[in-house]
mmCIF file of C-alpha atoms and ligand atoms in Angstrom:
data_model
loop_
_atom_site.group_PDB
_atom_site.id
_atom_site.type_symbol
_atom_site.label_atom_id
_atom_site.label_comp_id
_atom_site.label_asym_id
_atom_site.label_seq_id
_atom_site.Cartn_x
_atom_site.Cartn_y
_atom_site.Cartn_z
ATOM 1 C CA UNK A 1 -48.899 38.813 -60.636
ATOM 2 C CA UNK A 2 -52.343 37.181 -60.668
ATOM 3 C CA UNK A 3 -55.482 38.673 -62.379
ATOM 4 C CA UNK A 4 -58.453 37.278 -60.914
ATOM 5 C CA UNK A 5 -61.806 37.024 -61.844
ATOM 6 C CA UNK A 6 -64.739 36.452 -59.226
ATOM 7 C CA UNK A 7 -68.019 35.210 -60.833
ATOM 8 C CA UNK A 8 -71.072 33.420 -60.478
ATOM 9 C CA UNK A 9 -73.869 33.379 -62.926
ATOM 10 C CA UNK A 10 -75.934 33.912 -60.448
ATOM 11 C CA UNK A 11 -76.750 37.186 -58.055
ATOM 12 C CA UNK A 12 -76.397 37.272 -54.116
ATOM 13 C CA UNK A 13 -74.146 34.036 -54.305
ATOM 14 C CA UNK A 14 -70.580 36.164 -52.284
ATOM 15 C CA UNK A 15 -68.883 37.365 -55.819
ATOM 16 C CA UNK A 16 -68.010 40.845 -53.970
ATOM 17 C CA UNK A 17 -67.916 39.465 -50.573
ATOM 18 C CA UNK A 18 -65.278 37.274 -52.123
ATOM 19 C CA UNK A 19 -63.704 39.838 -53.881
ATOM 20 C CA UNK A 20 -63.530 42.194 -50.947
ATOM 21 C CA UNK A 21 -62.273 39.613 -48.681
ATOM 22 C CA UNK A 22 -59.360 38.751 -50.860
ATOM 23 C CA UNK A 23 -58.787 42.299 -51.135
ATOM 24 C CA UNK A 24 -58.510 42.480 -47.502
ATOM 25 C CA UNK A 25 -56.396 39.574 -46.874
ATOM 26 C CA UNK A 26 -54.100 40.735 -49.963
ATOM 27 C CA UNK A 27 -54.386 44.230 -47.900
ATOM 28 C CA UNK A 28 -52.630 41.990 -44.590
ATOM 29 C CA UNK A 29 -49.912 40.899 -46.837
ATOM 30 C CA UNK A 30 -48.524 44.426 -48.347
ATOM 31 C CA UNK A 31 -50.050 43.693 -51.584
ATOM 32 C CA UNK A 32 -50.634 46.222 -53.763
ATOM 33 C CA UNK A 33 -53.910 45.715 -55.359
ATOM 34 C CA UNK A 34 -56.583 47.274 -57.566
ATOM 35 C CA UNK A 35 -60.364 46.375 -57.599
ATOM 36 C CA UNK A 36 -62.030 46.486 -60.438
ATOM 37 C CA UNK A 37 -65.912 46.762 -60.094
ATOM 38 C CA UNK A 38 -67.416 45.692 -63.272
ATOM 39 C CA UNK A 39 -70.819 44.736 -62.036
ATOM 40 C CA UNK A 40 -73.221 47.976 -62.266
ATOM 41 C CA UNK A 41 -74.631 47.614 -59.163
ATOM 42 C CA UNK A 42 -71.402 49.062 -57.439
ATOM 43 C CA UNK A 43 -71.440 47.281 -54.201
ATOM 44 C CA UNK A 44 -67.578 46.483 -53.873
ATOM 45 C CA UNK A 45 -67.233 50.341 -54.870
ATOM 46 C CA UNK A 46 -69.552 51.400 -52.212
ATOM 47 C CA UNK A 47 -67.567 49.107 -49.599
ATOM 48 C CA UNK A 48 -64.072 49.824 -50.676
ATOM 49 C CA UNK A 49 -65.498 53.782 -50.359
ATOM 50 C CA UNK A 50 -63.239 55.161 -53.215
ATOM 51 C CA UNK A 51 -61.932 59.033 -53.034
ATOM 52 C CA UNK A 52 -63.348 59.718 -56.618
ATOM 53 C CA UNK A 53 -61.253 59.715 -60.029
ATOM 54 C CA UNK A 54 -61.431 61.965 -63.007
ATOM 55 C CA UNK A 55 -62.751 58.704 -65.222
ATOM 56 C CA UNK A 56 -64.684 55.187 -64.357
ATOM 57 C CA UNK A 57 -64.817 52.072 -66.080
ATOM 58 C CA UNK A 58 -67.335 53.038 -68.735
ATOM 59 C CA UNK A 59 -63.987 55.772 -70.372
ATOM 60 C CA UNK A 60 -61.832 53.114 -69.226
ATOM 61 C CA UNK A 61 -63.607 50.343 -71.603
ATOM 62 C CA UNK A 62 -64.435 53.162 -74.528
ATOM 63 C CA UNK A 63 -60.428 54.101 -74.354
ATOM 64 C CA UNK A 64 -58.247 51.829 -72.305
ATOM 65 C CA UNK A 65 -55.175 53.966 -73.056
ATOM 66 C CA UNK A 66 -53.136 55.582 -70.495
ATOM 67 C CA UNK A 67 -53.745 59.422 -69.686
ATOM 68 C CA UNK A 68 -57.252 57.771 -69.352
ATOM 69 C CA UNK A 69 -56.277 54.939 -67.019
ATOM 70 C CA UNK A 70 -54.033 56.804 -65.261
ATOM 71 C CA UNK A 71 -56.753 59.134 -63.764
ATOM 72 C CA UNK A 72 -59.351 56.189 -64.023
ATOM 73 C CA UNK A 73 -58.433 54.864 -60.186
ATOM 74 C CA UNK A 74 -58.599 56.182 -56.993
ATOM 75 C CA UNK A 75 -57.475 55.169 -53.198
ATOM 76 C CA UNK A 76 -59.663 53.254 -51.256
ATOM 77 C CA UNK A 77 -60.674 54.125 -47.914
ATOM 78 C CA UNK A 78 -59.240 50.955 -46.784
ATOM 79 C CA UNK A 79 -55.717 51.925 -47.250
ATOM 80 C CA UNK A 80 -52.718 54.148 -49.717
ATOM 81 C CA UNK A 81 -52.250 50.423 -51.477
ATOM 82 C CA UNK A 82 -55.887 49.983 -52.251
ATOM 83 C CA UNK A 83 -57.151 51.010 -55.309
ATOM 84 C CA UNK A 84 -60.403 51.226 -56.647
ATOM 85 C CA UNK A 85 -61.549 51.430 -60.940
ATOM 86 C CA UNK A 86 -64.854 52.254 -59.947
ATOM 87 C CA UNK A 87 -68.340 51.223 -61.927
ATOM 88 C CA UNK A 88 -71.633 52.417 -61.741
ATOM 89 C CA UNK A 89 -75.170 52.211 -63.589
ATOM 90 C CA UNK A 90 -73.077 53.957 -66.749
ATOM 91 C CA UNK A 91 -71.570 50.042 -67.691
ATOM 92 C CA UNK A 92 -75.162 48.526 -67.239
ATOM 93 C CA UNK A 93 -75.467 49.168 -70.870
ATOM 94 C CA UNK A 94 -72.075 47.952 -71.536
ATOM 95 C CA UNK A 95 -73.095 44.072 -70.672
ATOM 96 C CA UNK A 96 -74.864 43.771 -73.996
ATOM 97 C CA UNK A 97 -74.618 43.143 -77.234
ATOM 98 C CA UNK A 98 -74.160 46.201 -79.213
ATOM 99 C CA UNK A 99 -73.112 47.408 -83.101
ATOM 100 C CA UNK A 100 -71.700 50.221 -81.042
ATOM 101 C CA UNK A 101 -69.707 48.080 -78.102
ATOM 102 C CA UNK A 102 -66.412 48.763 -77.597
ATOM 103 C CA UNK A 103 -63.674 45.319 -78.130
ATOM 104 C CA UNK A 104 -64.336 42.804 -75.833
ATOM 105 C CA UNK A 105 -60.335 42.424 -75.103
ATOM 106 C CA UNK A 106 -60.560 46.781 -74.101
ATOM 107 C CA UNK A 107 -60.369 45.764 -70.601
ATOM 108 C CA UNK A 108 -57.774 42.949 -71.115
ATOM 109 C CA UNK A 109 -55.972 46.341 -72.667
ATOM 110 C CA UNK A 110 -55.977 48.465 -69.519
ATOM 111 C CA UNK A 111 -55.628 45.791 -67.207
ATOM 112 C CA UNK A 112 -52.097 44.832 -68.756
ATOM 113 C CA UNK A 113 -50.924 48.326 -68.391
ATOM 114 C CA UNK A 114 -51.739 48.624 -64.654
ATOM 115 C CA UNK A 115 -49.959 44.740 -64.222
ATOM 116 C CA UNK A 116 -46.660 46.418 -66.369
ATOM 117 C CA UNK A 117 -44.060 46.171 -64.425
ATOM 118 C CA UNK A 118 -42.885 49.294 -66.078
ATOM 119 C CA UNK A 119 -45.732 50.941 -64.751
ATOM 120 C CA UNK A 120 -44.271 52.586 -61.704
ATOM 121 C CA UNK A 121 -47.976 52.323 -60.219
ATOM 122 C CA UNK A 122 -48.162 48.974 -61.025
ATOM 123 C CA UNK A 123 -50.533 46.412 -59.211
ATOM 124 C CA UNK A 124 -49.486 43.176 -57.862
ATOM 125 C CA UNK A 125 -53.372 41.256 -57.809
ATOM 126 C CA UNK A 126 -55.917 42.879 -59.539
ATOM 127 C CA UNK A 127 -59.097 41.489 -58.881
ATOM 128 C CA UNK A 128 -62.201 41.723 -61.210
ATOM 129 C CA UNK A 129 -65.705 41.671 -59.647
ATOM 130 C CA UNK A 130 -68.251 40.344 -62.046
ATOM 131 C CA UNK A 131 -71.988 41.537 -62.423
ATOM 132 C CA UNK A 132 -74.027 38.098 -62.159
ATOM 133 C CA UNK A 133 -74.205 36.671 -65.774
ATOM 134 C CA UNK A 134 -72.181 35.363 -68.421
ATOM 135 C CA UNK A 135 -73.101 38.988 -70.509
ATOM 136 C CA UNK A 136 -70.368 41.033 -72.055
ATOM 137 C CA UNK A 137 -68.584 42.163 -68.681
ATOM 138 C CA UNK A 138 -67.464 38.833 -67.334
ATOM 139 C CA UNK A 139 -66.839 37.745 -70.942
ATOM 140 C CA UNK A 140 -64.194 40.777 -71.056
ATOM 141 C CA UNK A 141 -63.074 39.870 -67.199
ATOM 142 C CA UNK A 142 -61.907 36.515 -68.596
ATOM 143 C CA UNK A 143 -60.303 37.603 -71.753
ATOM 144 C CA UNK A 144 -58.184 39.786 -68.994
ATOM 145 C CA UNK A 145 -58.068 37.648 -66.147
ATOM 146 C CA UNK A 146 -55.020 35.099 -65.491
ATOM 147 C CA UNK A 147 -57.575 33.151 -63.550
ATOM 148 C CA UNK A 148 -61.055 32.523 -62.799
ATOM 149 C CA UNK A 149 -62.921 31.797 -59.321
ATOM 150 C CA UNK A 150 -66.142 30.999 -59.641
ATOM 151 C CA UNK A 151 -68.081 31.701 -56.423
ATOM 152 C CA UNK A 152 -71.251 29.277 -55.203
ATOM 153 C CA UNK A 153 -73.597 28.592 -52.676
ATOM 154 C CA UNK A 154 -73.881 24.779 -51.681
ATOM 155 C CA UNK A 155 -77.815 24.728 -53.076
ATOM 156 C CA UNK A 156 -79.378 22.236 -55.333
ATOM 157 C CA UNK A 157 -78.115 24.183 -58.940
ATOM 158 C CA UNK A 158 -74.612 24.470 -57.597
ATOM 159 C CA UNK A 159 -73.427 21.855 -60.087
ATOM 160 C CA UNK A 160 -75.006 22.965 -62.740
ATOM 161 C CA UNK A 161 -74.395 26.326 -62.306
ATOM 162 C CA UNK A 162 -70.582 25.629 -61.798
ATOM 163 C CA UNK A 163 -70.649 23.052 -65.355
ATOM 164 C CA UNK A 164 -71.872 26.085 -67.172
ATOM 165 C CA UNK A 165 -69.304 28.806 -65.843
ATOM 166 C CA UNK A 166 -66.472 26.105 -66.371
ATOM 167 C CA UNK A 167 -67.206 25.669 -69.633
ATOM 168 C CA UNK A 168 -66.979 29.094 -70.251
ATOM 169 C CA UNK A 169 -63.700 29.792 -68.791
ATOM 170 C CA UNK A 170 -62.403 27.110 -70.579
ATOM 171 C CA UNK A 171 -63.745 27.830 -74.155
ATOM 172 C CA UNK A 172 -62.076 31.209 -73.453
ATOM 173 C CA UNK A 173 -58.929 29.820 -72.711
ATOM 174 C CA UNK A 174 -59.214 27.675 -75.829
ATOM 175 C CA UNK A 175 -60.085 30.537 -78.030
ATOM 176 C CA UNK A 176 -59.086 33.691 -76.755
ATOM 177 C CA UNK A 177 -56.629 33.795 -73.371
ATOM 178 C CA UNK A 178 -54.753 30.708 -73.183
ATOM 179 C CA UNK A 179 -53.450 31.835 -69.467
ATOM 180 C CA UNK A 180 -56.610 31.904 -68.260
ATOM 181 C CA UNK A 181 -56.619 29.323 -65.471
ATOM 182 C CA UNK A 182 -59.733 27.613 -63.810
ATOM 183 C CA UNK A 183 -58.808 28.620 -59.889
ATOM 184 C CA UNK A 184 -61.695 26.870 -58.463
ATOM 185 C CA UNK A 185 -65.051 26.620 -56.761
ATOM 186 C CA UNK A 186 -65.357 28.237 -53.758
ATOM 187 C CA UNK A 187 -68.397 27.485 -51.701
ATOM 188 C CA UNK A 188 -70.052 30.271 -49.994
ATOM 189 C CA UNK A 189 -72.490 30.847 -47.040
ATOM 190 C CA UNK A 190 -71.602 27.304 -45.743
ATOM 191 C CA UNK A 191 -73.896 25.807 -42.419
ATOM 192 C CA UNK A 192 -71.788 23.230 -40.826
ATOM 193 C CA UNK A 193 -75.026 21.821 -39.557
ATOM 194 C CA UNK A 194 -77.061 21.961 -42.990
ATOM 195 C CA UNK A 195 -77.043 18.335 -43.956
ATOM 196 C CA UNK A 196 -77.964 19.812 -47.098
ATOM 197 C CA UNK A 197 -74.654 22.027 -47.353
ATOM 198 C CA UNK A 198 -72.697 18.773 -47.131
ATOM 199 C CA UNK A 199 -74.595 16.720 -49.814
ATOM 200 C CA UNK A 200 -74.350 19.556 -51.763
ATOM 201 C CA UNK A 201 -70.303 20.416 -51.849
ATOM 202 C CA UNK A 202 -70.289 16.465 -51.487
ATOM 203 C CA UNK A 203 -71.772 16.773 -54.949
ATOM 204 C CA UNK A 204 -69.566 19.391 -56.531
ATOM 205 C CA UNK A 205 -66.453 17.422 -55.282
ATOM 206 C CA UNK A 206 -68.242 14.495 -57.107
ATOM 207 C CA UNK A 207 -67.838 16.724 -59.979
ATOM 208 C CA UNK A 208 -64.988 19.097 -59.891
ATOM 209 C CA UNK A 209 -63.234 17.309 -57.720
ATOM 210 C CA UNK A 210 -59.755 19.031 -56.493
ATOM 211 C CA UNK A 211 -61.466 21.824 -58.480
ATOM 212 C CA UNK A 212 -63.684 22.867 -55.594
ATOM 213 C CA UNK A 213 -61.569 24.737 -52.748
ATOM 214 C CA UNK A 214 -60.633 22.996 -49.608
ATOM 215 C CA UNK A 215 -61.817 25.925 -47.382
ATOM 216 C CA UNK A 216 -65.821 26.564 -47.658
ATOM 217 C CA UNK A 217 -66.842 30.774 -46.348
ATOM 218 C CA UNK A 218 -68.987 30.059 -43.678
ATOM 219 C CA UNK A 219 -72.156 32.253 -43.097
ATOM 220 C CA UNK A 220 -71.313 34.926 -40.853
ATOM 221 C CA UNK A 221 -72.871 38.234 -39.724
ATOM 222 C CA UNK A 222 -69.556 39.832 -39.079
ATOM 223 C CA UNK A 223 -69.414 39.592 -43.267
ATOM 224 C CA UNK A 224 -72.401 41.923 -43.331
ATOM 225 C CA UNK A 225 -71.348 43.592 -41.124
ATOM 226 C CA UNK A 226 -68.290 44.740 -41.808
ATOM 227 C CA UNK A 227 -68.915 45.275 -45.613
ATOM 228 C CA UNK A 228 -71.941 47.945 -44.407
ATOM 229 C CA UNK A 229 -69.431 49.878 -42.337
ATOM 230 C CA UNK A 230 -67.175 49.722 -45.213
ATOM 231 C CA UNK A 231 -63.951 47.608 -43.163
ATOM 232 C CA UNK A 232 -61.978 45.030 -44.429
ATOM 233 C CA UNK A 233 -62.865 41.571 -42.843
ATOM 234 C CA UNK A 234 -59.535 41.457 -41.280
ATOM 235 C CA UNK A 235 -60.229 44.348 -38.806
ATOM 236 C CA UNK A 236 -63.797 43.212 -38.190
ATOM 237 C CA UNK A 237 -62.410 41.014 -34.514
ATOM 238 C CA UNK A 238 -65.084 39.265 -33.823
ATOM 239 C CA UNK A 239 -65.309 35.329 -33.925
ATOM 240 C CA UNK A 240 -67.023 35.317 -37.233
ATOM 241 C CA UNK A 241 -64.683 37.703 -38.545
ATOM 242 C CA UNK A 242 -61.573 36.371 -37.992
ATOM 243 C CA UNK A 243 -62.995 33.074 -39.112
ATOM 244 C CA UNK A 244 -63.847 34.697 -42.409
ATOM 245 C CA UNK A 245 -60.375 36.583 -42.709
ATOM 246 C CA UNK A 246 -58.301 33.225 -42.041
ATOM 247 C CA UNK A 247 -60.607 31.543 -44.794
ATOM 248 C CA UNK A 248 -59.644 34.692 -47.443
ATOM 249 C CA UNK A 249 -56.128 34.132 -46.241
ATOM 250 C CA UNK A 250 -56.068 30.414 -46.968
ATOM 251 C CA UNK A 251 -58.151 31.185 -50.068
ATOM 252 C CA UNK A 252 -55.698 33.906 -50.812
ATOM 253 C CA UNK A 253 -52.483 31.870 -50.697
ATOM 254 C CA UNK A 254 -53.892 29.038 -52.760
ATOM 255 C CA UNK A 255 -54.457 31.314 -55.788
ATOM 256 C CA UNK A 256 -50.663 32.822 -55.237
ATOM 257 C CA UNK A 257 -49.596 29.531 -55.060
ATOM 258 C CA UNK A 258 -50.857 28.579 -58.287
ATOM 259 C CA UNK A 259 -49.800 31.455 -60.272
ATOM 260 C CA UNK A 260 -46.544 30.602 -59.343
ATOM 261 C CA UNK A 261 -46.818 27.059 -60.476
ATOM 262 C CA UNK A 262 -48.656 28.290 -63.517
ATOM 263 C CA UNK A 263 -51.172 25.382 -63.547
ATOM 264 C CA UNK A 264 -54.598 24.616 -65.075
ATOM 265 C CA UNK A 265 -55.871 23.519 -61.930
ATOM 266 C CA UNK A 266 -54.673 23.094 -57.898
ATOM 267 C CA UNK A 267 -53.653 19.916 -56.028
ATOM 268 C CA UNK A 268 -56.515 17.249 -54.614
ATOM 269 C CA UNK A 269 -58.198 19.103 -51.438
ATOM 270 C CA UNK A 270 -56.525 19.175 -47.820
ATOM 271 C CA UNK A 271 -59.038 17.577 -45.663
ATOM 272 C CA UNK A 272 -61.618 19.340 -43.504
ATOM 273 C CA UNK A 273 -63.337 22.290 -44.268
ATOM 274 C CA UNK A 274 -64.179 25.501 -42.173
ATOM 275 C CA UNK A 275 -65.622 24.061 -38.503
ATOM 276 C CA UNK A 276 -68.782 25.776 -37.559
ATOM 277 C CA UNK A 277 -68.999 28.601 -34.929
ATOM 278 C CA UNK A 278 -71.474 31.173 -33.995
ATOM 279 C CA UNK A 279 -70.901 34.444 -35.100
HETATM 280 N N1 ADP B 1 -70.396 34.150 -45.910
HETATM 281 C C1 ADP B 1 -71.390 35.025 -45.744
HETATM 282 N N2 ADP B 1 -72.017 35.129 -44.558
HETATM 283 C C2 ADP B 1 -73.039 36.014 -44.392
HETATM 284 N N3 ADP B 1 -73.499 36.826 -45.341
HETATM 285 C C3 ADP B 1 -72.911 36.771 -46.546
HETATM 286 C C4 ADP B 1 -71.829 35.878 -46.817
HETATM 287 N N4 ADP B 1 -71.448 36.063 -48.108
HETATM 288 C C5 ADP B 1 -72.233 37.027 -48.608
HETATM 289 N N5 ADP B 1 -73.117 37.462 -47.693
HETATM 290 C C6 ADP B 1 -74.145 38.499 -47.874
HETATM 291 O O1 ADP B 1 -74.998 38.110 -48.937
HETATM 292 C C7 ADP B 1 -75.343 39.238 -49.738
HETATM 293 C C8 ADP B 1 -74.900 38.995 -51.174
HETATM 294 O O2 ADP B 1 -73.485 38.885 -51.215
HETATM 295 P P1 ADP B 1 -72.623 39.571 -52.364
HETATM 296 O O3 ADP B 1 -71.196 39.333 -52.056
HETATM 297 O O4 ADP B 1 -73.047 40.985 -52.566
HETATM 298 O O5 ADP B 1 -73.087 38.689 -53.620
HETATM 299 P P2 ADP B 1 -72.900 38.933 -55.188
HETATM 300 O O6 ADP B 1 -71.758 39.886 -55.382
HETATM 301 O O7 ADP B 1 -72.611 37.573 -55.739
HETATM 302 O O8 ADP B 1 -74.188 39.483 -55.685
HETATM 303 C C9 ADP B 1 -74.648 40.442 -49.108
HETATM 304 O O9 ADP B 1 -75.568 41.075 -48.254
HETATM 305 C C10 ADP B 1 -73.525 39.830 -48.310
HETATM 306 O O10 ADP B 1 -73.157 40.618 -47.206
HETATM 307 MG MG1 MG B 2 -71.651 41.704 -56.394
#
């Protein structure tokens, strides 16, 4: 049972492409999984084209008890072992400080009940997509999360960017979730032929070394693509998408793997990473 939490601090980086994409290749492997869409903007909800529920996650964070989470998720589109705790504008408010907020651990609450295994709708991977900041609603995705992939594009803050988000994940596992485990960087939106791209993940391996995934996403059209007509990557056969889909697999079976081994952080990189194609 992994609970994993996609983030960036920044916008437009791949948090729900990522998120999606796991989804999907979690989807190719029987696993039953829920999606939980904390950023306001919706956009994994709007892929993942939900039936509708009775509740969404603004009820689910005010009252993260059952008769409430229960009715909170509906089916995606996708398939009967999809499911979808839907967000919208509502949570917007939600990401800041407030005398009236709700406890930061409320989601770590209702997550735990749909992970129970004596929930007979129990998930096996629930995966949280964050809204791009370190505000209340990834703060609450890591107090609930087993593990925490932070998502980046191989640009000039990348580092930087990826220092601050560790040391968040880590001073929450310090203080607050000690299972919380730093899954890795995985670079996004990668151009094999961008010398750029390669200084750039040359640097975060510099830094994060084993930290930074093995397998970079490349940038593909088929990822627009297939998230606009609302498809899992996986059924989107073109060259691009299958590349994508065997990167989310590989991606995929790294963070099972280390669940299982229950470790901090993952073994030194294989070599190579995605090789460049059209789409
Ligand atoms: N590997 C990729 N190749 C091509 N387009 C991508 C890729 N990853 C993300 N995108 C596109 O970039 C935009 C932002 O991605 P998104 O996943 O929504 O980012 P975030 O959730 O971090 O804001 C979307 O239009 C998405 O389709
Ligand atoms: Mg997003």
């Amino acid at each position: 049972m992994q609970i994993v939490a996609v983030l960036s601090l920044k916008g437009g980086v791949g948090k729900t492409t990522v998120a999606l994409g796991l989804t999907s290749a979690a989807l190719r492997r029987n696993i039953r999984t829920l999606v939980v869409d904390l950023d306001p903007q919706g956009n994994a909800t709007a892929t993942l084209d939900p039936a509708g529920a009775e509740y969404g996650l603004a009820d689910v964070l005010a009252t993260p008890r059952p008769p409430i989470l229960g009715q909170a998720v509906s089916q995606s589109a996708w398939d009967e072992d999809i499911h979808v705790l839907a967000g919208n504008e509502d949570i917007e408010s939600l990401n800041e400080q407030s005398p009236h907020a709700s406890p930061l651990d409320n989601l770590a609450r209702a997550t735990s009940w749909f992970a129970d295994p004596n929930n007979e709708s129990r998930y096996d991977l629930i995966v949280l997509d964050c809204p791009p900041s370190l505000g209340r609603l990834t703060r609450s995705a890591l107090l609930a999360a087993t593990g925490a992939l932070l998502v980046t594009e191989p640009t000039m803050y990348a580092v930087s960017g990826a220092q601050r988000a560790f040391q968040a994940i880590e001073h929450t596992r310090e203080q607050q979730n000690p299972q919380l485990k730093a899954l890795g960087v995985l670079v996004n939106k990668f151009r094999a032929r961008s010398h750029e791209h390669h200084y750039r993940i040359n640097e975060l391996r510099e830094g994060f070394g084993s930290l930074v995934m093995p397998v970079a996403l490349p940038d593909r059209l088929a990822v627009q693509q297939a998230a606009g007509a609302c498809t899992p990557i996986h059924e989107w056969a073109t060259p691009g998408g299958r590349e994508i889909a065997l990167a989310f697999n590989l991606v995929l079976a790294r963070i099972l793997r280390s669940a299982r081994r229950g470790r901090h952080h993952l073994e030194p990189p294989d070599p190579g990473l995605v090789e460049d194609e059209s789409a």
